[in-house]
Structure formats: C-alpha cells, structure tokens
C-alpha cells in the first residue's frame, strides 16, 4: 500500500514524494480491497476492537500505546430523537475516542506510519489529538493555531506539551505553507492521505455493524472534507470487496454561516469556491476554503447524496436536544448532522423504512471552566513559521 492516487484525474504517486496531485486535488492511499472480508465477529469483537481491526486495509501496522486505542466507538439506535414519519436514526459516537473526536483515527494511523516530529495546522480537535498522540509516542509535536484561538482551547492542547505557536497573519495559507516547505516535522493536516486512511475506518465500523445489509445513508458534518473523503473511500473499498448490498448515500452538513460545499452543491457545480464565513459556534467546521471540498462534492455526487446548510439557531437548538433527549453531549459542529436528518426527512429524502447512520464527530464535554494556563504559547508571525518550527524541533 505504497501508492497514492488522485480520485479525480487518476494519477498515481509513490507515498512520500508528493502531498497533492499535480492537478491540484488531494491524494489518498490506493488500497486493493478486493480480498477484504469482515473479520470474525462471533466473539463480540466488533465494538470492542479499535480501528486496527481493519489493519489489512491500512497503510500502517498495529501500534502500542494510545494509538492502539483509537476507533471502535459505539453505534446505537436513538428512538428518542426519531420522528414518526422519519427514518431510524443510528448515532456513531466519535466523542469517546481518546481525545474526544474522530480526529484520533487519522492521527493514530499517521503517527504509526511516520517517524520523528509530527505537526498540524489546527486550533481545535486535530491539534489536541496530534499533541496527545505525540506525547504518548514520545515524539515532538508542532501545533500551529490561529490568532483568535481562545486561551481555554490553547491550555487544553498545551497540557500535552507540544511546541505550540499562535500564528498571526493569513492562517488559511498555512495549510499550504506546511506542505510546500520542509519543516522538519511530518504534517498530518486535515486531509493528509494518512489521516484519510485512518478516518475511513469509521465507515468500516458502521457498515460492519449493518452487515450483511448496509445503512441507507451516512450523514456527517463537513469542514475540510477530510472525513467525508475517508467515508467515501471506505464505501468504494467495501463495494470492491462485494460487501455492500447497496451503497449508502453520503449526506454532508454545514453551518449556514460557513457553507462553501453546500453552496457549490446548490449551484450544481463540481468545484467549491471559497466563501467569507461569519462567526459561528460551529468552530470545528468553519473552513471557508476547504482543501478537500471538491472531493467531498464528488463523494456526494457519486453516492447520490446531498449537502445541507443548517442555520445557527437550529444548530444550537439541536445541540441541546441531543443532550436532553438522546443523552449525548456534542459540540454544535456535530449537531448540524442530526438537524440535517430532519430537514432531509421533511424533504422526502428519507422515509420510515430507512436506516440512517449519523457521525457525531466530537464530544461536548471538553470545553470546561478550568483556569487557562497559556504561558508556554509563543506568538509568531506567519513569515517566521518555517524558521521557528525548524528551531523548535531540532
Ligand atoms: C474536524 C472536525 C469536523 C470536520 O471534519 P473535516 O475532515 O475537516 O471535514 C467535524 N466535526 C468535528 C467535531 C471536528 O473536529
Ligand atoms: Zn489529479
């Protein structure tokens, strides 16, 4: 599994040489899944195993320590939030991953594959995940956060002792900066091929739980498009392995305050244009220029799904409803997905006979009241990032 391919133009590259296709689109690992079959589950191991249950289709081998524990999250039907004429709703609770979000899947595979220092451009769950997994694996971590990242979030990341930089300047460009410069650290950004490989395992787990049938649809929040890509990749592989009776449709949900993928979907376009987002409580999904946006749109088009924008008020109300009625505390960024299920049911996309799996991407229990200690955070300008990062990791 050493080849990367472009979903769009089909170009292939050896792993390690390039970060994106020369056509501009993101790459993913080529996986020959034709011989894949579900592992034996008669011993109850599905639901107990971590994501390494699917090691044969991953570009890394089972590690020890924290990375060994990512994935294997609960999936349960939640009748308390179903409506009488709506579909059966199954919740995949990614908040129980080691650092509270699905990002641990991608981090676990990434850190198990690369050597030396690791890094990421993130001010949220991905930063926390990379910092924690690096700590567990005794690696240095470089975390580049945006100027406006609140101290409470910084303190949460800082407790794992990474090199933590608050970057002043155009944060949106940093994703590309870290791919274009050799910074002495392997950057596991939102849609890095290793990360997408790890993240596809969430859909493996969902589909295995329904085997030999399959859910009618998988609904998830989308920002960079990394997780949506992983879900699509999983469905393609499971199709190739002959394990899906019908391919689940992929539906994506965005906040109406930052919805470039939904806007492109409504235009009927195959390319996402950057937008100017507005402030939103959906802090984990406010990417105005998503690097895997086109691939996310392709996932929707190929599986006959859709993209939904959820207004801020509806999202916040849905966050409360999930906690109060389903007993699951999530970030507002996740609640767009169950809000979307209701919109889609009302629009006739789902009926009472349908099984819809919703990925609740991150825990709501994280953002507490602790006194933030941010004394280890260094303030730097974007132009100083390459030098400062190199100095920090050397
Ligand atoms: C990162 C994140 C997302 C968005 O995932 P992408 O791969 O960037 O599309 C959604 N929800 C939560 C909680 C996240 O942390
Ligand atoms: Zn290409």
CSV table of C-alpha atoms and ligand atoms in Angstrom, one decimal:
chain,number,residue,atom,x,y,z
A,1,UNK,CA,0.0,0.0,0.0
A,2,UNK,CA,2.6,2.5,-1.0
A,3,UNK,CA,0.8,4.3,-3.9
A,4,UNK,CA,-1.2,7.4,-3.6
A,5,UNK,CA,-3.8,8.1,-6.3
A,6,UNK,CA,-5.9,11.1,-7.3
A,7,UNK,CA,-9.7,10.4,-7.3
A,8,UNK,CA,-10.1,13.0,-10.0
A,9,UNK,CA,-7.5,12.5,-12.7
A,10,UNK,CA,-6.3,9.0,-11.7
A,11,UNK,CA,-2.6,10.0,-11.5
A,12,UNK,CA,-0.6,7.8,-9.1
A,13,UNK,CA,2.5,8.7,-7.0
A,14,UNK,CA,4.7,6.8,-4.6
A,15,UNK,CA,4.0,7.6,-1.0
A,16,UNK,CA,6.3,10.2,0.5
A,17,UNK,CA,7.1,12.2,-2.7
A,18,UNK,CA,4.1,14.5,-3.0
A,19,UNK,CA,1.4,15.9,-0.9
A,20,UNK,CA,-1.2,16.8,-3.5
A,21,UNK,CA,-1.8,15.8,-7.2
A,22,UNK,CA,-0.3,18.0,-9.8
A,23,UNK,CA,-3.9,18.7,-10.9
A,24,UNK,CA,-4.3,20.4,-7.5
A,25,UNK,CA,-6.6,17.8,-5.9
A,26,UNK,CA,-5.8,15.8,-2.7
A,27,UNK,CA,-4.5,12.3,-2.8
A,28,UNK,CA,-5.4,9.1,-1.0
A,29,UNK,CA,-3.8,5.7,-0.5
A,30,UNK,CA,-4.5,3.2,-3.2
A,31,UNK,CA,-5.9,0.1,-1.5
A,32,UNK,CA,-6.6,-3.2,-3.1
A,33,UNK,CA,-9.6,-4.3,-1.0
A,34,UNK,CA,-11.0,-6.9,-3.4
A,35,UNK,CA,-9.9,-9.7,-1.0
A,36,UNK,CA,-11.1,-7.9,2.2
A,37,UNK,CA,-13.8,-9.7,4.2
A,38,UNK,CA,-15.3,-8.8,7.6
A,39,UNK,CA,-13.3,-10.1,10.5
A,40,UNK,CA,-14.9,-12.8,12.6
A,41,UNK,CA,-17.4,-11.0,14.9
A,42,UNK,CA,-18.9,-14.1,16.6
A,43,UNK,CA,-16.8,-13.4,19.6
A,44,UNK,CA,-18.2,-9.9,20.0
A,45,UNK,CA,-15.0,-8.2,18.9
A,46,UNK,CA,-16.8,-5.7,16.7
A,47,UNK,CA,-17.4,-2.8,19.1
A,48,UNK,CA,-14.6,-3.9,21.3
A,49,UNK,CA,-11.7,-3.8,18.8
A,50,UNK,CA,-10.1,-0.5,17.9
A,51,UNK,CA,-9.7,0.6,14.3
A,52,UNK,CA,-6.8,-1.8,13.9
A,53,UNK,CA,-9.5,-4.4,13.3
A,54,UNK,CA,-9.1,-3.3,9.7
A,55,UNK,CA,-5.3,-3.3,9.6
A,56,UNK,CA,-5.2,-5.2,6.3
A,57,UNK,CA,-6.6,-2.1,4.5
A,58,UNK,CA,-4.4,0.4,6.4
A,59,UNK,CA,-1.0,1.9,5.5
A,60,UNK,CA,0.4,1.2,9.0
A,61,UNK,CA,0.7,-1.7,11.4
A,62,UNK,CA,-0.9,-2.0,14.8
A,63,UNK,CA,1.0,0.2,17.3
A,64,UNK,CA,1.2,0.0,21.0
A,65,UNK,CA,0.0,2.8,23.4
A,66,UNK,CA,-2.6,5.4,22.8
A,67,UNK,CA,-2.7,5.0,19.0
A,68,UNK,CA,-3.8,1.4,19.5
A,69,UNK,CA,-6.9,2.6,21.2
A,70,UNK,CA,-8.4,4.9,18.6
A,71,UNK,CA,-11.8,3.9,17.0
A,72,UNK,CA,-14.1,1.1,18.0
A,73,UNK,CA,-16.7,3.7,19.0
A,74,UNK,CA,-20.3,2.9,20.0
A,75,UNK,CA,-23.1,2.9,17.4
A,76,UNK,CA,-26.7,2.7,18.7
A,77,UNK,CA,-30.2,3.4,17.5
A,78,UNK,CA,-31.7,6.5,19.1
A,79,UNK,CA,-35.5,6.2,19.0
A,80,UNK,CA,-35.9,9.2,21.4
A,81,UNK,CA,-34.8,11.6,18.6
A,82,UNK,CA,-36.7,9.8,15.8
A,83,UNK,CA,-39.9,11.3,14.4
A,84,UNK,CA,-42.9,9.1,13.5
A,85,UNK,CA,-42.6,9.5,9.7
A,86,UNK,CA,-38.8,9.8,9.7
A,87,UNK,CA,-36.0,7.2,9.4
A,88,UNK,CA,-34.4,5.0,12.0
A,89,UNK,CA,-31.5,7.1,13.4
A,90,UNK,CA,-28.3,5.4,14.5
A,91,UNK,CA,-25.7,7.5,16.3
A,92,UNK,CA,-22.0,6.9,15.9
A,93,UNK,CA,-20.4,8.5,19.0
A,94,UNK,CA,-16.9,9.6,18.0
A,95,UNK,CA,-16.6,11.7,21.1
A,96,UNK,CA,-15.5,8.6,23.0
A,97,UNK,CA,-12.2,8.4,21.1
A,98,UNK,CA,-9.1,9.1,23.4
A,99,UNK,CA,-9.1,12.8,22.8
A,100,UNK,CA,-12.8,13.2,22.2
A,101,UNK,CA,-13.1,13.3,18.5
A,102,UNK,CA,-12.8,11.3,15.3
A,103,UNK,CA,-9.5,13.0,14.6
A,104,UNK,CA,-7.8,10.3,16.7
A,105,UNK,CA,-8.4,7.8,13.9
A,106,UNK,CA,-6.3,9.8,11.4
A,107,UNK,CA,-3.7,10.7,14.0
A,108,UNK,CA,-3.3,7.1,15.2
A,109,UNK,CA,-2.6,5.8,11.6
A,110,UNK,CA,-0.4,8.8,10.8
A,111,UNK,CA,1.8,8.7,13.8
A,112,UNK,CA,2.1,4.9,13.5
A,113,UNK,CA,3.5,5.3,10.0
A,114,UNK,CA,5.8,8.3,10.1
A,115,UNK,CA,9.0,8.8,12.1
A,116,UNK,CA,10.2,11.8,14.1
A,117,UNK,CA,8.4,15.0,14.9
A,118,UNK,CA,4.8,15.5,13.8
A,119,UNK,CA,2.8,18.6,13.3
A,120,UNK,CA,-0.6,20.0,12.3
A,121,UNK,CA,-2.4,23.2,11.4
A,122,UNK,CA,-5.4,23.3,13.7
A,123,UNK,CA,-6.8,25.2,16.6
A,124,UNK,CA,-9.2,22.5,17.7
A,125,UNK,CA,-9.7,18.8,17.9
A,126,UNK,CA,-6.9,17.9,15.5
A,127,UNK,CA,-4.4,19.9,17.4
A,128,UNK,CA,-5.4,18.3,20.6
A,129,UNK,CA,-5.3,14.8,19.0
A,130,UNK,CA,-1.8,15.3,17.5
A,131,UNK,CA,-0.4,16.7,20.7
A,132,UNK,CA,-1.8,13.9,22.8
A,133,UNK,CA,-0.7,11.1,20.4
A,134,UNK,CA,2.8,12.6,20.1
A,135,UNK,CA,3.1,12.8,23.9
A,136,UNK,CA,2.1,9.1,24.1
A,137,UNK,CA,4.6,8.1,21.4
A,138,UNK,CA,7.4,10.2,22.8
A,139,UNK,CA,7.5,12.4,19.7
A,140,UNK,CA,7.8,16.1,19.3
A,141,UNK,CA,4.7,17.9,18.1
A,142,UNK,CA,4.4,21.2,16.3
A,143,UNK,CA,0.9,22.8,16.6
A,144,UNK,CA,0.1,26.0,14.6
A,145,UNK,CA,-3.0,27.6,15.9
A,146,UNK,CA,-4.9,30.7,14.6
A,147,UNK,CA,-4.6,34.2,16.1
A,148,UNK,CA,-8.1,34.1,17.5
A,149,UNK,CA,-7.9,30.8,19.3
A,150,UNK,CA,-9.3,31.2,22.8
A,151,UNK,CA,-7.0,30.6,25.8
A,152,UNK,CA,-9.1,27.8,27.1
A,153,UNK,CA,-8.5,25.8,23.9
A,154,UNK,CA,-4.8,26.6,23.9
A,155,UNK,CA,-4.5,25.4,27.5
A,156,UNK,CA,-6.1,22.1,26.7
A,157,UNK,CA,-3.6,21.5,23.9
A,158,UNK,CA,-0.7,22.8,25.9
A,159,UNK,CA,-1.2,20.2,28.7
A,160,UNK,CA,0.3,17.6,26.3
A,161,UNK,CA,3.5,19.8,26.0
A,162,UNK,CA,3.8,20.3,22.2
A,163,UNK,CA,5.6,23.2,20.5
A,164,UNK,CA,2.6,25.5,20.3
A,165,UNK,CA,2.6,28.5,18.1
A,166,UNK,CA,-0.1,31.1,17.8
A,167,UNK,CA,0.3,32.4,14.2
A,168,UNK,CA,-0.5,36.0,13.3
A,169,UNK,CA,-1.3,36.5,9.6
A,170,UNK,CA,-3.2,34.7,6.9
A,171,UNK,CA,-4.0,31.4,8.7
A,172,UNK,CA,-5.8,29.9,5.7
A,173,UNK,CA,-2.5,29.8,3.7
A,174,UNK,CA,-0.7,27.9,6.4
A,175,UNK,CA,-2.1,24.5,5.3
A,176,UNK,CA,-0.2,25.0,2.0
A,177,UNK,CA,2.9,26.5,3.7
A,178,UNK,CA,3.4,23.4,5.7
A,179,UNK,CA,3.1,21.2,2.6
A,180,UNK,CA,5.4,23.4,0.5
A,181,UNK,CA,8.3,23.8,3.0
A,182,UNK,CA,10.3,21.1,4.6
A,183,UNK,CA,9.7,22.0,8.3
A,184,UNK,CA,11.5,19.0,9.8
A,185,UNK,CA,8.1,17.6,11.0
A,186,UNK,CA,5.6,15.4,9.2
A,187,UNK,CA,2.4,17.5,9.0
A,188,UNK,CA,-0.7,15.5,9.5
A,189,UNK,CA,-3.2,18.1,8.2
A,190,UNK,CA,-6.9,17.7,7.8
A,191,UNK,CA,-6.9,15.7,4.6
A,192,UNK,CA,-3.4,14.2,4.5
A,193,UNK,CA,-3.5,10.7,2.9
A,194,UNK,CA,-2.5,9.0,6.2
A,195,UNK,CA,-5.3,10.8,8.0
A,196,UNK,CA,-7.9,10.0,5.4
A,197,UNK,CA,-6.9,6.3,5.6
A,198,UNK,CA,-7.4,6.3,9.4
A,199,UNK,CA,-10.7,8.2,9.1
A,200,UNK,CA,-12.2,5.7,6.6
A,201,UNK,CA,-12.4,3.2,9.4
A,202,UNK,CA,-15.5,4.9,10.9
A,203,UNK,CA,-17.4,3.9,7.8
A,204,UNK,CA,-16.0,0.3,8.0
A,205,UNK,CA,-17.3,0.1,11.6
A,206,UNK,CA,-20.7,1.5,10.6
A,207,UNK,CA,-21.1,-0.9,7.6
A,208,UNK,CA,-19.9,-3.9,9.5
A,209,UNK,CA,-22.5,-3.3,12.2
A,210,UNK,CA,-25.2,-3.5,9.5
A,211,UNK,CA,-23.6,-6.4,7.6
A,212,UNK,CA,-24.8,-8.3,5.6
A,213,UNK,CA,-27.1,-5.3,4.9
A,214,UNK,CA,-25.9,-1.7,4.8
A,215,UNK,CA,-27.4,1.6,6.1
A,216,UNK,CA,-29.3,3.6,3.5
A,217,UNK,CA,-27.4,6.8,4.3
A,218,UNK,CA,-24.4,8.1,6.3
A,219,UNK,CA,-24.7,11.7,7.4
A,220,UNK,CA,-21.8,13.7,8.8
A,221,UNK,CA,-20.6,17.3,9.4
A,222,UNK,CA,-18.1,18.6,6.9
A,223,UNK,CA,-15.3,21.2,7.0
A,224,UNK,CA,-12.1,20.5,5.1
A,225,UNK,CA,-13.7,17.4,3.5
A,226,UNK,CA,-11.1,15.0,5.0
A,227,UNK,CA,-13.6,12.8,6.9
A,228,UNK,CA,-16.1,12.9,4.0
A,229,UNK,CA,-13.3,11.6,1.8
A,230,UNK,CA,-12.5,8.8,4.2
A,231,UNK,CA,-16.1,7.7,4.3
A,232,UNK,CA,-16.3,7.7,0.5
A,233,UNK,CA,-13.1,5.8,0.3
A,234,UNK,CA,-14.4,3.2,2.7
A,235,UNK,CA,-17.6,2.7,0.7
A,236,UNK,CA,-15.6,2.3,-2.6
A,237,UNK,CA,-13.4,-0.3,-1.0
A,238,UNK,CA,-16.3,-2.2,0.6
A,239,UNK,CA,-18.1,-2.1,-2.8
A,240,UNK,CA,-14.9,-3.5,-4.4
A,241,UNK,CA,-14.9,-6.3,-1.8
A,242,UNK,CA,-18.5,-7.1,-2.6
A,243,UNK,CA,-19.6,-6.4,1.0
A,244,UNK,CA,-22.3,-3.8,0.3
A,245,UNK,CA,-25.8,-4.8,-0.9
A,246,UNK,CA,-26.4,-1.2,-1.8
A,247,UNK,CA,-24.0,1.8,-1.5
A,248,UNK,CA,-25.1,4.1,1.3
A,249,UNK,CA,-25.7,7.7,0.2
A,250,UNK,CA,-23.4,10.3,1.7
A,251,UNK,CA,-25.0,13.4,3.1
A,252,UNK,CA,-22.9,16.3,4.4
A,253,UNK,CA,-24.0,19.1,6.8
A,254,UNK,CA,-22.5,22.5,7.2
A,255,UNK,CA,-23.3,25.6,9.2
A,256,UNK,CA,-25.1,28.2,7.1
A,257,UNK,CA,-22.5,30.7,8.4
A,258,UNK,CA,-19.7,29.0,6.5
A,259,UNK,CA,-21.0,26.6,3.8
A,260,UNK,CA,-18.9,26.7,0.7
A,261,UNK,CA,-19.5,23.0,-0.1
A,262,UNK,CA,-23.3,23.4,0.3
A,263,UNK,CA,-23.3,26.5,-1.9
A,264,UNK,CA,-21.4,24.6,-4.7
A,265,UNK,CA,-23.9,21.7,-4.3
A,266,UNK,CA,-26.8,24.0,-4.7
A,267,UNK,CA,-25.2,25.6,-7.8
A,268,UNK,CA,-24.8,22.1,-9.3
A,269,UNK,CA,-21.1,22.8,-9.5
A,270,UNK,CA,-18.3,20.2,-9.2
A,271,UNK,CA,-15.9,22.8,-7.8
A,272,UNK,CA,-16.1,24.6,-4.5
A,273,UNK,CA,-15.4,28.3,-4.4
A,274,UNK,CA,-14.0,29.9,-1.2
A,275,UNK,CA,-16.6,32.0,0.8
A,276,UNK,CA,-16.3,34.6,3.5
A,277,UNK,CA,-17.6,32.9,6.6
A,278,UNK,CA,-19.4,34.6,9.5
A,279,UNK,CA,-18.7,33.9,13.2
A,280,UNK,CA,-20.3,30.7,14.4
A,281,UNK,CA,-20.4,28.4,17.4
A,282,UNK,CA,-19.6,25.6,15.0
A,283,UNK,CA,-15.9,26.2,15.5
A,284,UNK,CA,-14.8,22.8,14.2
A,285,UNK,CA,-16.4,23.2,10.8
A,286,UNK,CA,-15.8,26.7,9.8
A,287,UNK,CA,-13.3,26.2,6.9
A,288,UNK,CA,-14.2,28.8,4.2
A,289,UNK,CA,-11.8,27.3,1.7
A,290,UNK,CA,-11.8,23.5,2.2
A,291,UNK,CA,-8.8,21.7,0.7
A,292,UNK,CA,-10.8,18.5,0.0
A,293,UNK,CA,-14.1,20.4,-0.8
A,294,UNK,CA,-14.2,19.2,-4.4
A,295,UNK,CA,-13.6,15.6,-3.3
A,296,UNK,CA,-16.4,15.9,-0.8
A,297,UNK,CA,-18.7,17.1,-3.5
A,298,UNK,CA,-17.7,14.1,-5.7
A,299,UNK,CA,-18.5,11.8,-2.8
A,300,UNK,CA,-22.0,13.2,-2.6
A,301,UNK,CA,-22.5,13.1,-6.4
A,302,UNK,CA,-21.2,9.6,-6.8
A,303,UNK,CA,-23.4,8.2,-4.0
A,304,UNK,CA,-26.5,10.2,-4.9
A,305,UNK,CA,-26.5,12.0,-1.5
A,306,UNK,CA,-26.7,15.8,-0.8
A,307,UNK,CA,-25.3,18.7,1.2
A,308,UNK,CA,-27.4,20.6,3.7
A,309,UNK,CA,-26.8,24.1,5.3
A,310,UNK,CA,-28.1,24.4,8.9
A,311,UNK,CA,-28.9,27.9,10.4
A,312,UNK,CA,-27.1,28.8,13.6
A,313,UNK,CA,-30.3,28.8,15.8
A,314,UNK,CA,-31.4,25.4,14.6
A,315,UNK,CA,-27.9,24.1,15.2
A,316,UNK,CA,-27.8,25.3,18.8
A,317,UNK,CA,-31.3,24.0,19.5
A,318,UNK,CA,-30.3,20.6,18.1
A,319,UNK,CA,-27.2,20.6,20.3
A,320,UNK,CA,-29.4,21.0,23.3
A,321,UNK,CA,-31.9,18.4,22.0
A,322,UNK,CA,-29.2,15.8,21.5
A,323,UNK,CA,-28.1,16.2,25.1
A,324,UNK,CA,-31.5,16.4,26.6
A,325,UNK,CA,-33.3,13.7,24.5
A,326,UNK,CA,-30.6,11.4,23.3
A,327,UNK,CA,-28.2,11.8,26.3
A,328,UNK,CA,-25.3,12.6,24.1
A,329,UNK,CA,-23.3,15.8,24.6
A,330,UNK,CA,-21.8,17.0,21.4
A,331,UNK,CA,-20.2,20.2,20.0
A,332,UNK,CA,-22.5,22.4,18.0
A,333,UNK,CA,-20.4,21.3,15.0
A,334,UNK,CA,-21.9,17.8,15.2
A,335,UNK,CA,-25.5,18.8,15.7
A,336,UNK,CA,-25.7,20.1,12.2
A,337,UNK,CA,-25.8,16.4,11.1
A,338,UNK,CA,-28.8,15.4,13.1
A,339,UNK,CA,-30.5,18.7,12.2
A,340,UNK,CA,-29.8,17.8,8.6
A,341,UNK,CA,-31.5,14.4,9.0
A,342,UNK,CA,-34.7,16.1,10.0
A,343,UNK,CA,-34.5,18.5,7.1
A,344,UNK,CA,-33.9,15.7,4.7
A,345,UNK,CA,-36.7,13.6,6.1
A,346,UNK,CA,-39.0,16.6,5.7
A,347,UNK,CA,-37.9,16.9,2.1
A,348,UNK,CA,-38.8,13.3,1.5
A,349,UNK,CA,-35.2,12.0,1.1
A,350,UNK,CA,-35.6,9.5,4.0
A,351,UNK,CA,-38.7,7.6,5.0
A,352,UNK,CA,-39.7,5.4,8.0
A,353,UNK,CA,-38.1,2.3,6.5
A,354,UNK,CA,-34.7,3.8,6.1
A,355,UNK,CA,-31.6,3.3,8.3
A,356,UNK,CA,-29.6,6.5,8.7
A,357,UNK,CA,-26.2,6.5,10.5
A,358,UNK,CA,-25.1,9.9,11.8
A,359,UNK,CA,-21.5,10.5,12.7
A,360,UNK,CA,-21.3,12.6,15.9
A,361,UNK,CA,-17.8,13.8,15.4
A,362,UNK,CA,-16.8,15.3,18.7
A,363,UNK,CA,-17.6,15.3,22.4
A,364,UNK,CA,-19.4,18.2,24.1
A,365,UNK,CA,-17.8,17.5,27.4
A,366,UNK,CA,-14.5,19.2,26.6
A,367,UNK,CA,-14.9,22.9,26.9
A,368,UNK,CA,-15.0,23.3,30.7
A,369,UNK,CA,-14.3,26.1,33.1
A,370,UNK,CA,-10.6,25.4,34.0
A,371,UNK,CA,-8.4,28.4,34.5
A,372,UNK,CA,-6.3,28.6,31.3
A,373,UNK,CA,-2.5,28.4,31.6
A,374,UNK,CA,-1.1,29.5,28.3
A,375,UNK,CA,2.4,30.5,29.5
A,376,UNK,CA,4.1,28.1,27.0
A,377,UNK,CA,2.4,29.6,23.9
A,378,UNK,CA,4.7,31.5,21.6
A,379,UNK,CA,3.3,34.4,19.5
A,380,UNK,CA,4.8,34.5,15.9
A,381,UNK,CA,4.1,35.9,12.5
A,382,UNK,CA,3.3,33.6,9.6
A,383,UNK,CA,6.5,34.5,7.8
A,384,UNK,CA,8.5,33.3,10.8
A,385,UNK,CA,6.8,29.9,10.9
A,386,UNK,CA,9.4,27.8,8.9
A,387,UNK,CA,12.4,29.1,10.9
A,388,UNK,CA,10.6,28.9,14.3
A,389,UNK,CA,9.3,25.4,13.7
A,390,UNK,CA,12.7,24.2,12.5
A,391,UNK,CA,14.4,25.6,15.5
A,392,UNK,CA,11.8,24.2,17.9
A,393,UNK,CA,12.1,20.6,16.6
A,394,UNK,CA,15.8,20.5,16.1
B,1,LIG,C1,-12.6,18.3,12.2
B,1,LIG,C2,-14.0,18.2,12.6
B,1,LIG,C3,-15.0,18.1,11.7
B,1,LIG,C4,-14.8,18.3,10.2
B,1,LIG,O1,-14.0,17.3,9.6
B,1,LIG,P1,-13.3,17.5,8.2
B,1,LIG,O2,-12.5,16.3,8.0
B,1,LIG,O3,-12.4,18.7,8.3
B,1,LIG,O4,-14.3,17.8,7.2
B,1,LIG,C5,-16.3,17.9,12.1
B,1,LIG,N1,-16.6,17.8,13.4
B,1,LIG,C6,-15.6,17.9,14.4
B,1,LIG,C7,-16.0,17.7,15.8
B,1,LIG,C8,-14.3,18.0,14.0
B,1,LIG,O5,-13.3,18.1,15.0
B,2,LIG,ZN1,-5.2,14.6,-10.1
